[in-house]
Coordinates of C-alpha atoms in Angstrom, one line a residue:
X84 CA 11.4 28.9 -21.0
X85 CA 7.8 30.1 -21.2
X86 CA 6.3 32.9 -19.2
X87 CA 3.0 32.1 -17.6
X88 CA 0.6 34.8 -18.6
X89 CA -1.2 36.5 -15.7
X90 CA -4.6 36.1 -17.3
X91 CA -4.3 32.3 -17.1
X92 CA -3.4 32.1 -13.4
X93 CA -6.9 31.8 -12.2
X94 CA -8.2 32.1 -8.7
X95 CA -10.6 29.3 -7.8
X96 CA -13.0 29.3 -4.9
X97 CA -12.8 26.5 -2.4
X98 CA -15.5 24.0 -1.7
X99 CA -17.8 24.7 1.2
X100 CA -18.7 21.2 2.1
X101 CA -18.9 17.6 0.8
X102 CA -21.3 15.0 2.1
X103 CA -19.7 12.3 4.2
X104 CA -20.6 8.7 3.7
X105 CA -20.9 6.2 6.5
X106 CA -17.6 4.6 7.1
X107 CA -16.3 1.2 8.1
X108 CA -14.3 2.5 11.0
X109 CA -16.3 5.5 12.3
X110 CA -16.7 9.1 11.3
X111 CA -13.9 11.6 11.1
X112 CA -13.7 15.2 12.2
X113 CA -15.6 17.5 9.9
X114 CA -14.3 20.9 11.1
X115 CA -11.0 22.1 9.6
X116 CA -10.4 25.8 9.6
X117 CA -12.5 27.8 7.2
X118 CA -10.1 29.7 4.9
X119 CA -10.2 31.6 1.7
X120 CA -7.7 29.6 -0.2
X121 CA -4.2 28.8 1.0
X122 CA -1.1 30.9 0.3
X123 CA -2.4 32.6 -2.8
X124 CA 0.2 33.0 -5.4
X125 CA -1.7 34.4 -8.3
X126 CA 0.5 36.4 -10.5
X127 CA -1.1 39.7 -9.6
X128 CA 0.5 39.4 -6.1
X129 CA 4.1 38.7 -6.8
X130 CA 6.0 41.9 -7.6
X131 CA 8.8 41.8 -5.1
X132 CA 12.2 40.9 -6.3
X133 CA 14.1 38.2 -4.5
X134 CA 17.0 39.2 -2.2
X135 CA 17.9 35.6 -1.5
X136 CA 18.2 32.6 -3.7
X137 CA 16.2 29.5 -3.1
X138 CA 18.0 26.3 -1.9
X139 CA 18.8 23.7 -4.4
X140 CA 16.9 20.4 -4.4
X141 CA 18.3 17.1 -3.3
X142 CA 15.2 15.6 -4.8
X143 CA 13.4 12.6 -3.5
X144 CA 13.3 10.2 -0.7
X145 CA 12.6 6.5 -0.5
X146 CA 10.7 3.9 -2.3
X147 CA 10.2 0.2 -1.8
X148 CA 8.3 -3.0 -1.5
X149 CA 8.3 -4.5 1.9
X150 CA 8.0 -8.2 1.8
X151 CA 7.3 -9.0 5.4
X152 CA 4.4 -11.4 5.9
X153 CA 1.1 -9.9 7.0
X154 CA -2.3 -11.5 7.2
X155 CA -5.2 -9.9 5.5
X156 CA -8.2 -9.3 7.7
X157 CA -10.6 -8.6 5.0
X158 CA -10.4 -4.9 4.1
X159 CA -13.5 -3.4 2.5
X160 CA -13.7 -0.9 -0.3
X161 CA -13.9 2.8 0.0
X162 CA -17.1 4.1 -1.6
X163 CA -17.4 7.5 -3.3
X164 CA -20.8 9.1 -3.3
X165 CA -21.5 11.9 -5.7
X166 CA -22.5 15.3 -4.2
X167 CA -22.2 18.8 -5.6
X168 CA -20.1 21.3 -3.9
X169 CA -20.7 25.0 -3.3
X170 CA -17.8 27.3 -3.1
X171 CA -17.8 29.6 -0.1
X172 CA -14.2 29.2 1.1
X173 CA -13.9 26.0 3.0
X174 CA -12.4 22.6 2.3
X175 CA -14.3 19.5 3.4
X176 CA -13.3 17.9 6.6
X177 CA -13.1 14.3 5.5
X178 CA -15.2 11.4 4.6
X179 CA -16.0 8.8 7.1
X180 CA -13.5 6.0 7.5
X181 CA -13.4 3.7 4.4
X182 CA -15.3 6.2 2.2
X183 CA -14.4 8.9 -0.2
X184 CA -16.9 11.7 -0.8
X185 CA -17.2 13.0 -4.3
X186 CA -18.9 15.9 -6.1
X187 CA -19.0 16.6 -9.4
X188 CA 2.0 33.6 -10.3
X189 CA 4.5 33.2 -9.8
X190 CA 6.9 35.0 -7.6
X191 CA 9.8 36.9 -9.1
X192 CA 12.5 35.0 -7.4
X193 CA 15.9 35.5 -9.0
X194 CA 17.3 32.0 -8.3
X195 CA 14.4 29.6 -8.2
X196 CA 16.1 26.3 -7.5
X197 CA 14.1 23.7 -5.8
X198 CA 14.0 23.0 -2.1
X199 CA 13.8 19.3 -2.5
X200 CA 11.1 16.6 -2.5
X201 CA 10.0 13.4 -1.2
X202 CA 9.3 10.3 -3.3
X203 CA 8.6 7.2 -1.4
X204 CA 6.8 4.1 -2.1
X205 CA 4.9 1.5 -0.5
X206 CA 5.1 -2.2 -0.6
X207 CA 3.2 -3.9 -3.4
X208 CA 4.7 -7.3 -2.8
X209 CA 4.2 -7.7 0.9
X210 CA 2.9 -11.1 1.7
X211 CA -0.6 -11.7 2.9
X212 CA -2.2 -14.9 3.9
X213 CA -5.5 -13.9 2.4
X214 CA -6.1 -13.1 -1.2
X215 CA -9.7 -12.1 -1.0
X216 CA -11.8 -9.8 1.3
X217 CA -15.4 -9.3 0.8
X218 CA -16.6 -5.7 0.3
X219 CA -18.6 -4.2 3.1
X220 CA -19.5 -1.3 0.9
X221 CA -22.6 -1.1 -1.2
X222 CA -22.4 -0.9 -5.0
X223 CA -22.5 2.6 -6.4
X224 CA -23.0 3.4 -10.0
X225 CA -20.4 5.3 -12.0
X226 CA -20.9 9.0 -12.5
X227 CA -19.6 9.1 -16.1
X228 CA -18.5 12.4 -17.5
X229 CA -18.3 13.3 -21.2
X230 CA -14.7 13.5 -22.1
X231 CA -12.2 10.7 -22.3
X232 CA -9.0 11.2 -20.3
X233 CA -6.9 8.5 -21.9
X234 CA -6.7 6.2 -24.8
X235 CA -9.5 5.1 -27.1
X236 CA -13.0 4.0 -26.3
X237 CA -14.0 0.5 -25.5
X238 CA -14.2 -1.9 -22.6
X239 CA -16.7 -1.4 -19.7
X240 CA -18.4 1.9 -20.2
X241 CA -18.6 2.5 -16.5
X242 CA -14.8 2.6 -16.4
X243 CA -14.0 4.3 -19.7
X244 CA -14.0 7.9 -20.8
X245 CA -14.6 9.5 -17.4
X246 CA -13.6 13.1 -16.8
X247 CA -13.0 12.2 -13.1
X248 CA -12.5 8.4 -12.5
X249 CA -12.8 8.9 -8.7
X250 CA -16.4 10.1 -8.7
X251 CA -18.9 7.4 -7.9
X252 CA -16.3 4.8 -7.5
X253 CA -15.7 2.1 -4.9
X254 CA -12.0 2.5 -4.0
X255 CA -9.8 -0.6 -3.6
X256 CA -8.3 -1.2 -0.1
X257 CA -4.9 -2.9 -0.2
X258 CA -5.3 -5.8 2.2
X259 CA -1.6 -6.1 2.9
X260 CA -1.3 -2.5 4.0
X261 CA -4.6 -2.6 5.7
X262 CA -3.6 -5.6 7.9
X263 CA -0.4 -3.9 8.9
X264 CA -2.2 -0.7 9.8
X265 CA -5.0 -2.5 11.7
X266 CA -2.4 -4.3 13.8
X267 CA -1.0 -1.0 15.2
X268 CA -2.6 0.8 18.1
X269 CA -5.6 2.8 16.8
X270 CA -4.7 1.6 13.3
X271 CA -8.3 0.6 12.5
X272 CA -9.1 4.4 12.3
X273 CA -7.5 4.4 8.8
X274 CA -7.0 0.8 7.9
X275 CA -10.1 0.8 5.8
X276 CA -8.9 3.7 3.5
X277 CA -7.6 3.4 0.0
X278 CA -3.9 3.7 -0.7
X279 CA -1.8 3.3 -3.8
X280 CA 0.2 0.2 -4.6
X281 CA 3.7 0.9 -5.7
X282 CA 5.3 -1.0 -8.6
X283 CA 8.8 0.0 -7.8
X284 CA 10.8 -2.8 -9.5
X285 CA 10.2 -5.4 -12.1
X286 CA 9.9 -8.1 -9.4
X287 CA 7.0 -6.3 -7.8
X288 CA 4.8 -6.9 -10.8
X289 CA 4.8 -10.7 -10.2
X290 CA 5.2 -10.3 -6.5
X291 CA 6.7 -12.8 -4.0
X292 CA 5.5 -16.4 -3.9
X293 CA 3.7 -15.8 -0.6
X294 CA 2.5 -12.2 -1.4
X295 CA 0.7 -9.9 -3.7
X296 CA 1.7 -8.9 -7.2
X297 CA -0.1 -6.6 -9.5
X298 CA -2.5 -9.3 -10.8
X299 CA -3.2 -10.4 -7.2
X300 CA -4.2 -6.9 -6.3
X301 CA -6.6 -6.6 -9.3
X302 CA -8.1 -10.0 -8.5
X303 CA -8.6 -8.8 -4.9
X304 CA -10.2 -5.6 -6.2
X305 CA -12.8 -7.7 -8.1
X306 CA -13.3 -9.8 -4.9
X307 CA -14.0 -6.6 -3.0
X308 CA -16.4 -5.3 -5.6
X309 CA -14.1 -2.3 -6.1
X310 CA -14.0 -0.5 -9.4
X311 CA -11.1 1.9 -8.7
X312 CA -7.6 0.6 -8.3
X313 CA -4.6 3.0 -7.8
X314 CA -0.9 2.2 -8.4
X315 CA 2.4 4.0 -8.9
X316 CA 4.6 3.5 -12.0
X317 CA 8.1 3.9 -10.5
X318 CA 11.1 2.3 -12.1
X319 CA 12.8 4.7 -14.5
X320 CA 16.4 4.1 -15.3
X321 CA 18.6 6.3 -13.0
X322 CA 15.6 6.6 -10.8
X323 CA 15.8 9.2 -8.0
X324 CA 18.8 10.8 -9.7
X325 CA 19.5 13.5 -7.1
X326 CA 19.1 11.4 -3.9
X327 CA 20.1 8.0 -2.6
X328 CA 17.3 6.5 -0.5
X329 CA 15.2 5.3 -3.5
X330 CA 17.8 4.5 -6.1
X331 CA 16.4 1.9 -8.5
X332 CA 17.4 -1.3 -10.2
X333 CA 17.8 0.1 -13.7
X334 CA 20.8 2.1 -15.1
X335 CA 20.7 3.9 -18.4
X336 CA 24.3 2.8 -19.0
X337 CA 23.3 -0.8 -18.5
X338 CA 20.6 -1.2 -21.1
X339 CA 18.1 0.3 -18.6
X340 CA 15.7 1.9 -21.1
X341 CA 15.2 -1.4 -23.0
X342 CA 14.5 -3.3 -19.8
X343 CA 12.1 -0.5 -18.7
X344 CA 10.2 -1.0 -21.9
X345 CA 10.3 -4.7 -22.3
X346 CA 10.3 -6.0 -18.7
X347 CA 8.8 -3.3 -16.6
X348 CA 6.2 -1.4 -18.6
X349 CA 5.2 -4.4 -20.8
X350 CA 4.9 -6.4 -17.6
X351 CA 2.5 -3.9 -16.2
X352 CA 0.4 -3.5 -19.3
X353 CA 0.2 -7.2 -19.9
X354 CA -1.6 -7.4 -16.6
X355 CA -3.8 -4.4 -16.5
X356 CA -5.0 -4.9 -20.1
X357 CA -6.6 -8.2 -19.2
X358 CA -10.3 -8.0 -20.2
X359 CA -11.1 -9.5 -16.7
X360 CA -10.2 -6.1 -15.3
X361 CA -12.1 -3.9 -17.9
X362 CA -14.7 -2.9 -15.3
X363 CA -12.0 -1.4 -13.0
X364 CA -10.9 2.2 -13.3
X365 CA -7.1 1.9 -13.1
X366 CA -5.4 5.1 -11.9
X367 CA -1.6 5.4 -12.3
X368 CA 0.6 8.1 -10.8
X369 CA 3.6 8.1 -13.2
X370 CA 7.2 8.3 -12.1
X371 CA 7.3 10.4 -8.9
X372 CA 9.8 13.3 -8.8
X373 CA 11.4 12.3 -12.1
X374 CA 10.8 15.3 -14.5
X375 CA 11.1 17.8 -11.7
X376 CA 14.7 16.6 -11.2
X377 CA 15.4 17.7 -14.8
X378 CA 14.2 21.2 -13.9
X379 CA 16.3 21.8 -10.8
X380 CA 19.1 19.2 -10.5
X381 CA 21.0 19.3 -13.7
X382 CA 24.2 19.8 -11.8
X383 CA 24.0 16.1 -10.7
X384 CA 25.7 13.6 -13.0
X385 CA 22.9 11.0 -12.8
X386 CA 20.3 13.6 -13.7
X387 CA 22.4 14.8 -16.6
X388 CA 22.4 11.3 -17.9
X389 CA 18.7 11.0 -17.2
X390 CA 18.1 14.1 -19.4
X391 CA 19.5 12.3 -22.4
X392 CA 18.6 9.4 -24.7
X393 CA 16.9 6.5 -22.9
X394 CA 16.3 8.7 -19.8
X395 CA 13.4 10.2 -18.1
X396 CA 11.7 11.9 -21.1
X397 CA 11.9 8.8 -23.3
X398 CA 10.9 6.5 -20.4
X399 CA 7.8 8.6 -19.5
X400 CA 6.8 9.1 -23.1
X401 CA 6.9 5.3 -23.5
X402 CA 5.0 4.7 -20.3
X403 CA 2.2 7.2 -21.2
X404 CA 1.9 5.8 -24.7
X405 CA 1.6 2.2 -23.4
X406 CA -1.0 3.2 -20.7
X407 CA -3.0 5.2 -23.1
X408 CA -3.7 2.1 -25.2
X409 CA -5.7 0.7 -22.3
X410 CA -9.0 2.6 -22.2
X411 CA -9.9 2.1 -18.6
X412 CA -6.6 3.4 -17.4
X413 CA -6.1 7.0 -16.2
X414 CA -2.5 8.4 -15.9
X415 CA -1.6 11.3 -13.7
X416 CA 1.9 12.6 -14.3
X417 CA 3.9 13.6 -11.2
X418 CA 4.9 17.3 -10.7
X419 CA 6.6 17.2 -7.3
X420 CA 5.2 19.8 -5.0
X421 CA 5.0 23.6 -4.3
X422 CA 8.2 23.6 -2.3
X423 CA 10.1 22.3 -5.3
X424 CA 8.5 23.9 -8.4
X425 CA 6.9 26.8 -6.7
X426 CA 9.5 29.5 -7.5
X427 CA 8.5 31.4 -10.7
X428 CA 11.5 30.1 -12.7
X429 CA 10.9 26.6 -11.7
X430 CA 7.2 26.8 -12.3
X431 CA 7.6 28.2 -15.8
X432 CA 10.3 25.7 -16.7
X433 CA 8.4 22.8 -15.2
X434 CA 5.3 23.7 -17.2
X435 CA 7.3 23.9 -20.4
X436 CA 9.3 20.7 -19.8
X437 CA 6.5 18.5 -18.5
X438 CA 4.1 19.9 -21.1
X439 CA 6.5 19.1 -23.9
X440 CA 6.8 15.5 -22.7
X441 CA 3.0 15.1 -22.7
X442 CA 2.7 16.7 -26.1
X443 CA 5.4 14.4 -27.5
X444 CA 3.3 11.3 -26.8
X445 CA 1.3 9.6 -29.5
X446 CA -2.0 10.6 -27.9
X447 CA -0.8 14.0 -26.8
X448 CA -3.0 15.5 -24.0
X449 CA -5.2 12.4 -24.2
X450 CA -2.4 10.4 -22.8
X451 CA -3.0 11.8 -19.3
X452 CA -6.0 12.5 -17.0
X453 CA -4.0 15.1 -15.2
X454 CA -1.2 15.7 -12.8
X455 CA -0.3 14.5 -9.3
X456 CA 1.3 16.7 -6.6
X457 CA 2.9 16.2 -3.2
X458 CA 3.4 12.5 -3.8
X459 CA 5.0 11.1 -0.6
X460 CA 5.6 14.6 0.6
X461 CA 4.4 16.7 3.5
X462 CA 3.4 20.1 2.1
X463 CA 0.0 21.0 3.6
X464 CA -3.1 21.5 1.4
X465 CA -3.5 24.9 2.8
X466 CA -1.8 27.3 5.2
X467 CA -4.9 28.7 6.9
X468 CA -3.1 31.6 8.7
X469 CA -0.8 32.5 5.8
X470 CA -3.1 33.2 2.9
X471 CA -1.2 36.2 1.5
X472 CA 2.4 35.7 0.4
X473 CA 2.9 39.5 0.0
X474 CA 1.5 40.5 3.4
X475 CA 4.0 42.9 4.9
X476 CA 5.4 42.1 8.3
X477 CA 8.2 44.2 9.6
X478 CA 8.4 45.9 6.2
X479 CA 9.0 42.6 4.3
X480 CA 6.6 40.3 2.4
X481 CA 5.8 37.0 4.1
X482 CA 7.2 35.1 1.2
X483 CA 10.7 36.5 1.9
X484 CA 10.8 34.7 5.3
X485 CA 13.6 32.2 5.8
X486 CA 11.1 29.3 5.6
X487 CA 9.7 30.3 2.2
X488 CA 12.8 31.8 0.6
X489 CA 10.8 34.0 -1.8
X490 CA 8.6 31.1 -3.0
X491 CA 5.0 32.5 -3.2
X492 CA 3.4 29.0 -3.0
X493 CA 2.9 28.1 0.6
X494 CA 0.5 25.2 0.0
X495 CA -0.5 22.6 -2.5
X496 CA -4.0 23.7 -3.3
X497 CA -3.0 27.1 -4.8
X498 CA -0.1 25.5 -6.5
X499 CA -2.1 22.8 -8.3
X500 CA -4.9 25.1 -9.3
X501 CA -2.4 27.5 -10.9
X502 CA -0.5 24.6 -12.5
X503 CA -3.7 23.3 -14.0
X504 CA -4.5 26.8 -15.3
X505 CA -1.0 27.2 -16.8
X506 CA -1.3 23.8 -18.6
X507 CA -4.7 24.7 -20.0
X508 CA -3.2 28.0 -21.2
X509 CA -0.7 26.0 -23.2
X510 CA -3.2 23.7 -24.8
X511 CA -4.3 21.1 -22.3
X512 CA -8.0 20.3 -22.3
X513 CA -10.2 21.8 -19.5
X514 CA -10.9 18.2 -18.4
X515 CA -7.5 17.7 -16.9
X516 CA -7.6 17.3 -13.1
X517 CA -5.2 17.3 -10.2
X518 CA -4.4 14.9 -7.4
X519 CA -2.9 15.9 -4.1
X520 CA -1.4 13.3 -1.8
X521 CA -2.8 14.1 1.6
X522 CA -1.6 11.0 3.4
X523 CA 1.0 12.7 5.6
X524 CA 0.4 16.5 5.3
X525 CA -2.2 17.0 8.0
X526 CA 0.1 18.7 10.6
X527 CA -2.2 18.3 13.5
X528 CA -1.3 17.6 17.1
X529 CA -0.4 19.9 20.0
X530 CA 2.1 22.0 17.9
X531 CA -0.5 23.0 15.3
X532 CA -1.1 26.8 15.4
X533 CA -4.6 27.9 16.2
X534 CA -4.3 31.4 14.7
X535 CA -2.1 34.0 13.1
X536 CA 0.9 35.3 15.0
X537 CA 0.9 38.9 16.2
X538 CA 4.7 39.2 16.1
X539 CA 6.2 42.1 14.1
X540 CA 9.3 40.0 13.4
X541 CA 8.9 38.3 10.0
X542 CA 10.5 34.9 10.8
X543 CA 8.8 34.7 14.1
X544 CA 5.5 35.6 12.5
X545 CA 5.8 32.9 9.9
X546 CA 7.1 30.3 12.3
X547 CA 4.2 30.9 14.8
X548 CA 1.6 30.9 12.0
X549 CA 2.5 28.1 9.7
X550 CA 1.0 24.6 10.2
X551 CA 3.9 23.0 8.3
X552 CA 6.2 22.4 11.3
X553 CA 9.3 21.3 9.4
X554 CA 12.5 23.3 9.9
X555 CA 12.9 23.5 6.1
X556 CA 10.5 22.8 3.3
X557 CA 13.1 20.6 1.6
X558 CA 13.0 18.1 4.5
X559 CA 11.4 15.0 2.9
X560 CA 12.6 12.0 4.9
X561 CA 10.5 10.5 7.7
X562 CA 9.1 13.9 9.0
X563 CA 6.9 14.4 12.0
X564 CA 3.8 15.0 10.0
X565 CA 0.3 13.7 10.4
X566 CA -2.5 12.0 8.5
X567 CA -4.2 14.6 6.3
X568 CA -7.6 14.8 4.5
X569 CA -9.0 11.4 3.9
X570 CA -9.2 10.1 0.3
X571 CA -12.1 11.8 -1.5
X572 CA -13.2 12.9 -5.0
X573 CA -13.7 16.5 -6.1
X574 CA -12.6 18.2 -2.9
X575 CA -11.9 21.6 -4.6
X576 CA -12.2 23.1 -8.1
X577 CA -9.8 21.5 -10.5
X578 CA -8.8 18.8 -8.1
X579 CA -10.0 15.3 -9.1
X580 CA -9.2 13.8 -5.7
X581 CA -7.3 13.9 -2.5
X582 CA -5.5 10.5 -2.5
X583 CA -3.0 8.6 -0.3
X584 CA -0.1 7.9 -2.7
X585 CA 2.3 7.1 0.1
X586 CA 0.7 4.6 2.5
X587 CA 1.2 5.7 6.1
X588 CA 3.8 3.5 8.0
X589 CA 6.1 3.1 5.0
X590 CA 9.6 4.5 5.6
X591 CA 11.1 7.2 3.4
X592 CA 14.6 5.9 3.8
X593 CA 17.0 4.3 6.2
X594 CA 18.3 6.6 9.0
X595 CA 21.6 4.8 9.7
X596 CA 24.7 5.3 7.5
X597 CA 26.0 1.9 8.6
X598 CA 23.2 -0.3 7.1
X599 CA 22.5 -3.8 5.8
X600 CA 21.4 -3.6 2.1
X601 CA 17.7 -4.2 1.4
X602 CA 17.6 -7.7 -0.1
X603 CA 14.9 -6.8 -2.6
X604 CA 16.4 -3.4 -3.6
X605 CA 20.1 -3.5 -3.0
X606 CA 20.5 -0.2 -4.9
X607 CA 18.8 1.7 -2.1
X608 CA 21.3 3.7 -0.1
X609 CA 21.5 5.9 3.0
X610 CA 20.7 9.5 2.2
X611 CA 22.0 12.2 4.6
X612 CA 18.5 13.7 4.5
X613 CA 17.3 10.6 6.4
X614 CA 19.9 11.0 9.2
X615 CA 18.3 12.7 12.2
X616 CA 21.7 14.0 13.3
X617 CA 22.6 15.6 10.0
X618 CA 21.9 19.0 8.5
X619 CA 19.7 19.7 5.5
X620 CA 21.9 19.3 2.4
X621 CA 20.4 22.5 0.9
X622 CA 20.7 24.6 4.0
X623 CA 23.2 23.6 6.6
X624 CA 21.7 26.0 9.1
X625 CA 18.8 23.6 9.8
X626 CA 18.6 20.0 10.6
X627 CA 16.8 17.2 8.7
X628 CA 14.3 16.5 11.4
X629 CA 14.2 13.0 10.2
X630 CA 13.0 10.3 12.6
X631 CA 15.5 7.9 14.1
X632 CA 15.6 4.1 13.7
X633 CA 14.0 4.2 10.3
X634 CA 14.3 1.1 8.0
X635 CA 14.9 1.1 4.3
X636 CA 12.4 3.1 2.1
X637 CA 9.1 1.3 1.9
X638 CA 9.7 -1.0 4.9
X639 CA 7.2 -0.9 7.7
X640 CA 8.0 1.8 10.3
X641 CA 5.6 1.4 13.2
X642 CA 6.9 4.5 15.1
X643 CA 6.2 6.7 12.0
X644 CA 2.7 5.2 11.7
X645 CA 1.9 6.0 15.3
X646 CA 3.2 9.5 15.0
X647 CA 1.1 10.2 11.9
X648 CA -2.0 9.0 13.7
X649 CA -1.3 11.2 16.7
X650 CA -0.7 14.3 14.5
X651 CA -3.7 13.7 12.2
X652 CA -5.6 16.7 10.9
X653 CA -8.6 16.6 10.7
X654 CA -8.3 14.5 13.9
X655 CA -9.1 10.9 13.7
X656 CA -12.2 9.7 15.6

């Protein structure tokens, strides 16, 4: 295990503002709280010793491909405009609808086991009666930076060798998801935004006869005039090894690694390497929640197997090597979230393990553009009223509250900035960037606090001050969150983009234990963390807070979509 040197855990100023582009569905609120940077967890402020161990992770939630028919109404592209940011302590509000604005530690916890995660995927193979939608966005030129993120040079120079592929890009809008969103009440407020497409099984690459596969999406991107396409690589053998809702089709013991190589990864690269798509910046988030499971869940048999030959390390190494051969592809390796790898032991071990995997690839650090955090999870970008984890309340530091369990990272922004600094300290180039999934971590609505609590009781102080309204940070399945910051480039130092990895309205997992198997993904099971009447598997003192009547992971869940809109922050307009 490495120790993260204090001199490398840098504090970064936040961005004061970003310009908002005109949107396809109206402007969004531009006034989130002005803060000085989340729950700061730089190493200079973490001297207390833990008196309680952190809860162990049950890992991730659901994934899928919903295959219900939905008609495309002609979604436009999301356009990023380049604007420089000044750092005076605020995050941007959001871009207008359909746009994405762009501009150029650890605690000393004694136990440090993860408090769980969330993976969940959206449907890439849902059917759509329209295969093309004209772009309503104007063309914007690429803002090319100097250093190459992945692979060798070649292809369209507007798509190759960019420090940040999101800057200056026209972001693809998935017409399948967009049509579903637009059909819901007030859904047009976000239906023009860009979301990731999940390749969560071999069959999703080709897609159903009446729907969209990977090539269909890329053809649609060309039709829209988009030059940024985002998708998720998610089909490792023994996938989701510490949970049940998103179990995958491949097993290590059943020749899973060979199938992953020859049927899944090759199937993807055969499509995205087509010269017809050389002008598109193809962004891949790679294997959500996988390597973090090897940090915290080695007491689970499936994870033990995934830690061996033909498992997660071998699979991700192979995937990164294959993607790096395609010069207009940018891979971001998933690192879970601050509520999983935030404890000092987990953080250090995660940096070591994940760094080792990257360095073991043929291209080394050139195999990735950066890392992705909070994929399909709910952890807020910032906790505006809990900026100091060592603030003393009732004689105890805030981080020792029941909700934080001695984890000094309360938010994603501080976590990803420190993670990036730690990776640079071990040899990563300074060009690496971070992604934060903000699709469901807005935590707005009537229950959002408007200021810091005045209570002298530690737990009351935290509960009344935190915007994250979950009963436990390990609750990952169908939570009562809200739409967060809209997709945008360069929202904060070191962060390439806020993105929507998990499309709103897609379930995290089925709520009923007595269920009919998903016909596309029969391996998906009922996970107790998706049962609204169950207790958290890591802490039986609290419930799961999962929504009732939820379908299988990735299937359309209109009640969840409505709730996310109602709880959006910044509010939707």
